[in-house]
PDB file of C-alpha atoms in Angstrom:
ATOM      1  CA  UNK A   1       0.000   0.000   0.000  1.00  0.00           C
ATOM      2  CA  UNK A   2       1.277   3.471  -0.887  1.00  0.00           C
ATOM      3  CA  UNK A   3       0.220   6.545   1.082  1.00  0.00           C
ATOM      4  CA  UNK A   4       1.015  10.014  -0.215  1.00  0.00           C
ATOM      5  CA  UNK A   5       1.282  12.865   2.269  1.00  0.00           C
ATOM      6  CA  UNK A   6       1.596  16.561   1.526  1.00  0.00           C
ATOM      7  CA  UNK A   7       3.398  19.025   3.785  1.00  0.00           C
ATOM      8  CA  UNK A   8       3.275  22.774   3.395  1.00  0.00           C
ATOM      9  CA  UNK A   9       6.662  24.453   3.653  1.00  0.00           C
ATOM     10  CA  UNK A  10       7.480  28.079   2.752  1.00  0.00           C
ATOM     11  CA  UNK A  11       8.968  28.651  -0.702  1.00  0.00           C
ATOM     12  CA  UNK A  12       7.962  32.185  -1.654  1.00  0.00           C
ATOM     13  CA  UNK A  13       9.916  34.347  -4.077  1.00  0.00           C
ATOM     14  CA  UNK A  14      13.205  35.665  -2.657  1.00  0.00           C
ATOM     15  CA  UNK A  15      12.645  33.571   0.501  1.00  0.00           C
ATOM     16  CA  UNK A  16      13.364  30.085  -0.885  1.00  0.00           C
ATOM     17  CA  UNK A  17      16.336  29.535   1.434  1.00  0.00           C
ATOM     18  CA  UNK A  18      14.511  30.407   4.662  1.00  0.00           C
ATOM     19  CA  UNK A  19      11.895  28.798   6.908  1.00  0.00           C
ATOM     20  CA  UNK A  20       9.866  32.021   6.892  1.00  0.00           C
ATOM     21  CA  UNK A  21       6.565  32.874   5.221  1.00  0.00           C
ATOM     22  CA  UNK A  22       6.170  36.463   4.039  1.00  0.00           C
ATOM     23  CA  UNK A  23       4.460  38.188   6.913  1.00  0.00           C
ATOM     24  CA  UNK A  24       2.042  40.949   7.603  1.00  0.00           C
ATOM     25  CA  UNK A  25       2.700  44.204   9.441  1.00  0.00           C
ATOM     26  CA  UNK A  26       3.852  42.448  12.632  1.00  0.00           C
ATOM     27  CA  UNK A  27       6.437  40.100  11.134  1.00  0.00           C
ATOM     28  CA  UNK A  28       6.988  36.819   9.316  1.00  0.00           C
ATOM     29  CA  UNK A  29       5.328  33.483   9.911  1.00  0.00           C
ATOM     30  CA  UNK A  30       7.627  30.548  10.641  1.00  0.00           C
ATOM     31  CA  UNK A  31       7.416  27.039   9.173  1.00  0.00           C
ATOM     32  CA  UNK A  32       5.692  24.679  11.621  1.00  0.00           C
ATOM     33  CA  UNK A  33       8.555  22.187  11.236  1.00  0.00           C
ATOM     34  CA  UNK A  34      11.206  24.700  12.398  1.00  0.00           C
ATOM     35  CA  UNK A  35      11.944  24.323  16.098  1.00  0.00           C
ATOM     36  CA  UNK A  36      14.752  24.661  18.637  1.00  0.00           C
ATOM     37  CA  UNK A  37      16.174  21.675  20.487  1.00  0.00           C
ATOM     38  CA  UNK A  38      19.099  20.957  22.789  1.00  0.00           C
ATOM     39  CA  UNK A  39      21.776  18.894  21.030  1.00  0.00           C
ATOM     40  CA  UNK A  40      23.955  16.493  23.003  1.00  0.00           C
ATOM     41  CA  UNK A  41      27.242  14.961  21.889  1.00  0.00           C
ATOM     42  CA  UNK A  42      27.747  12.307  24.505  1.00  0.00           C
ATOM     43  CA  UNK A  43      28.362  12.122  28.196  1.00  0.00           C
ATOM     44  CA  UNK A  44      31.447  14.342  28.454  1.00  0.00           C
ATOM     45  CA  UNK A  45      30.719  16.922  25.767  1.00  0.00           C
ATOM     46  CA  UNK A  46      28.795  20.074  26.630  1.00  0.00           C
ATOM     47  CA  UNK A  47      25.172  20.422  25.572  1.00  0.00           C
ATOM     48  CA  UNK A  48      24.348  22.913  22.805  1.00  0.00           C
ATOM     49  CA  UNK A  49      21.238  24.843  23.829  1.00  0.00           C
ATOM     50  CA  UNK A  50      18.399  25.878  21.509  1.00  0.00           C
ATOM     51  CA  UNK A  51      19.902  24.732  18.196  1.00  0.00           C
ATOM     52  CA  UNK A  52      17.534  25.111  15.194  1.00  0.00           C
ATOM     53  CA  UNK A  53      16.160  21.832  13.829  1.00  0.00           C
ATOM     54  CA  UNK A  54      13.860  20.728  10.992  1.00  0.00           C
ATOM     55  CA  UNK A  55      11.436  18.201  12.489  1.00  0.00           C
ATOM     56  CA  UNK A  56      10.043  17.228   9.077  1.00  0.00           C
ATOM     57  CA  UNK A  57      13.338  15.666   7.937  1.00  0.00           C
ATOM     58  CA  UNK A  58      14.922  15.362  11.417  1.00  0.00           C
ATOM     59  CA  UNK A  59      17.920  17.489  10.379  1.00  0.00           C
ATOM     60  CA  UNK A  60      19.929  20.068  12.292  1.00  0.00           C
ATOM     61  CA  UNK A  61      19.803  23.388  10.444  1.00  0.00           C
ATOM     62  CA  UNK A  62      22.928  25.272   9.341  1.00  0.00           C
ATOM     63  CA  UNK A  63      21.641  28.552  10.785  1.00  0.00           C
ATOM     64  CA  UNK A  64      18.657  30.359  12.220  1.00  0.00           C
ATOM     65  CA  UNK A  65      15.616  30.072   9.902  1.00  0.00           C
ATOM     66  CA  UNK A  66      17.655  28.429   7.119  1.00  0.00           C
ATOM     67  CA  UNK A  67      16.247  25.377   5.369  1.00  0.00           C
ATOM     68  CA  UNK A  68      18.015  22.022   5.503  1.00  0.00           C
ATOM     69  CA  UNK A  69      19.326  20.438   2.284  1.00  0.00           C
ATOM     70  CA  UNK A  70      16.515  17.864   2.144  1.00  0.00           C
ATOM     71  CA  UNK A  71      13.893  20.593   2.435  1.00  0.00           C
ATOM     72  CA  UNK A  72      15.577  22.663  -0.297  1.00  0.00           C
ATOM     73  CA  UNK A  73      15.720  19.627  -2.570  1.00  0.00           C
ATOM     74  CA  UNK A  74      12.058  18.808  -1.918  1.00  0.00           C
ATOM     75  CA  UNK A  75      10.910  22.350  -2.694  1.00  0.00           C
ATOM     76  CA  UNK A  76      12.991  22.407  -5.914  1.00  0.00           C
ATOM     77  CA  UNK A  77      11.527  19.108  -7.103  1.00  0.00           C
ATOM     78  CA  UNK A  78       8.024  20.239  -6.107  1.00  0.00           C
ATOM     79  CA  UNK A  79       8.343  23.415  -8.185  1.00  0.00           C
ATOM     80  CA  UNK A  80       9.553  21.414 -11.201  1.00  0.00           C
ATOM     81  CA  UNK A  81       6.434  19.209 -11.066  1.00  0.00           C
ATOM     82  CA  UNK A  82       4.032  22.175 -11.021  1.00  0.00           C
ATOM     83  CA  UNK A  83       2.620  23.241 -14.427  1.00  0.00           C
TER      84      UNK A  83
END
């Protein structure tokens, strides 16, 4: 059995690299899969606090509100399929 699922991620003009939707007067909306988590590296290494993470692809993000590579690839392939 094959189940297809659609997820809405931001990919507006000039904002393709970010996890932000173009906003209204008060600011930008953020992708619902962008979150902050604490990252651990083992028992002796210090904990990194509030590191940005993409929960859709379970990837650590390179910077604040930047999309992960899998998300960028998915949005590129999704745009190619649109008429």
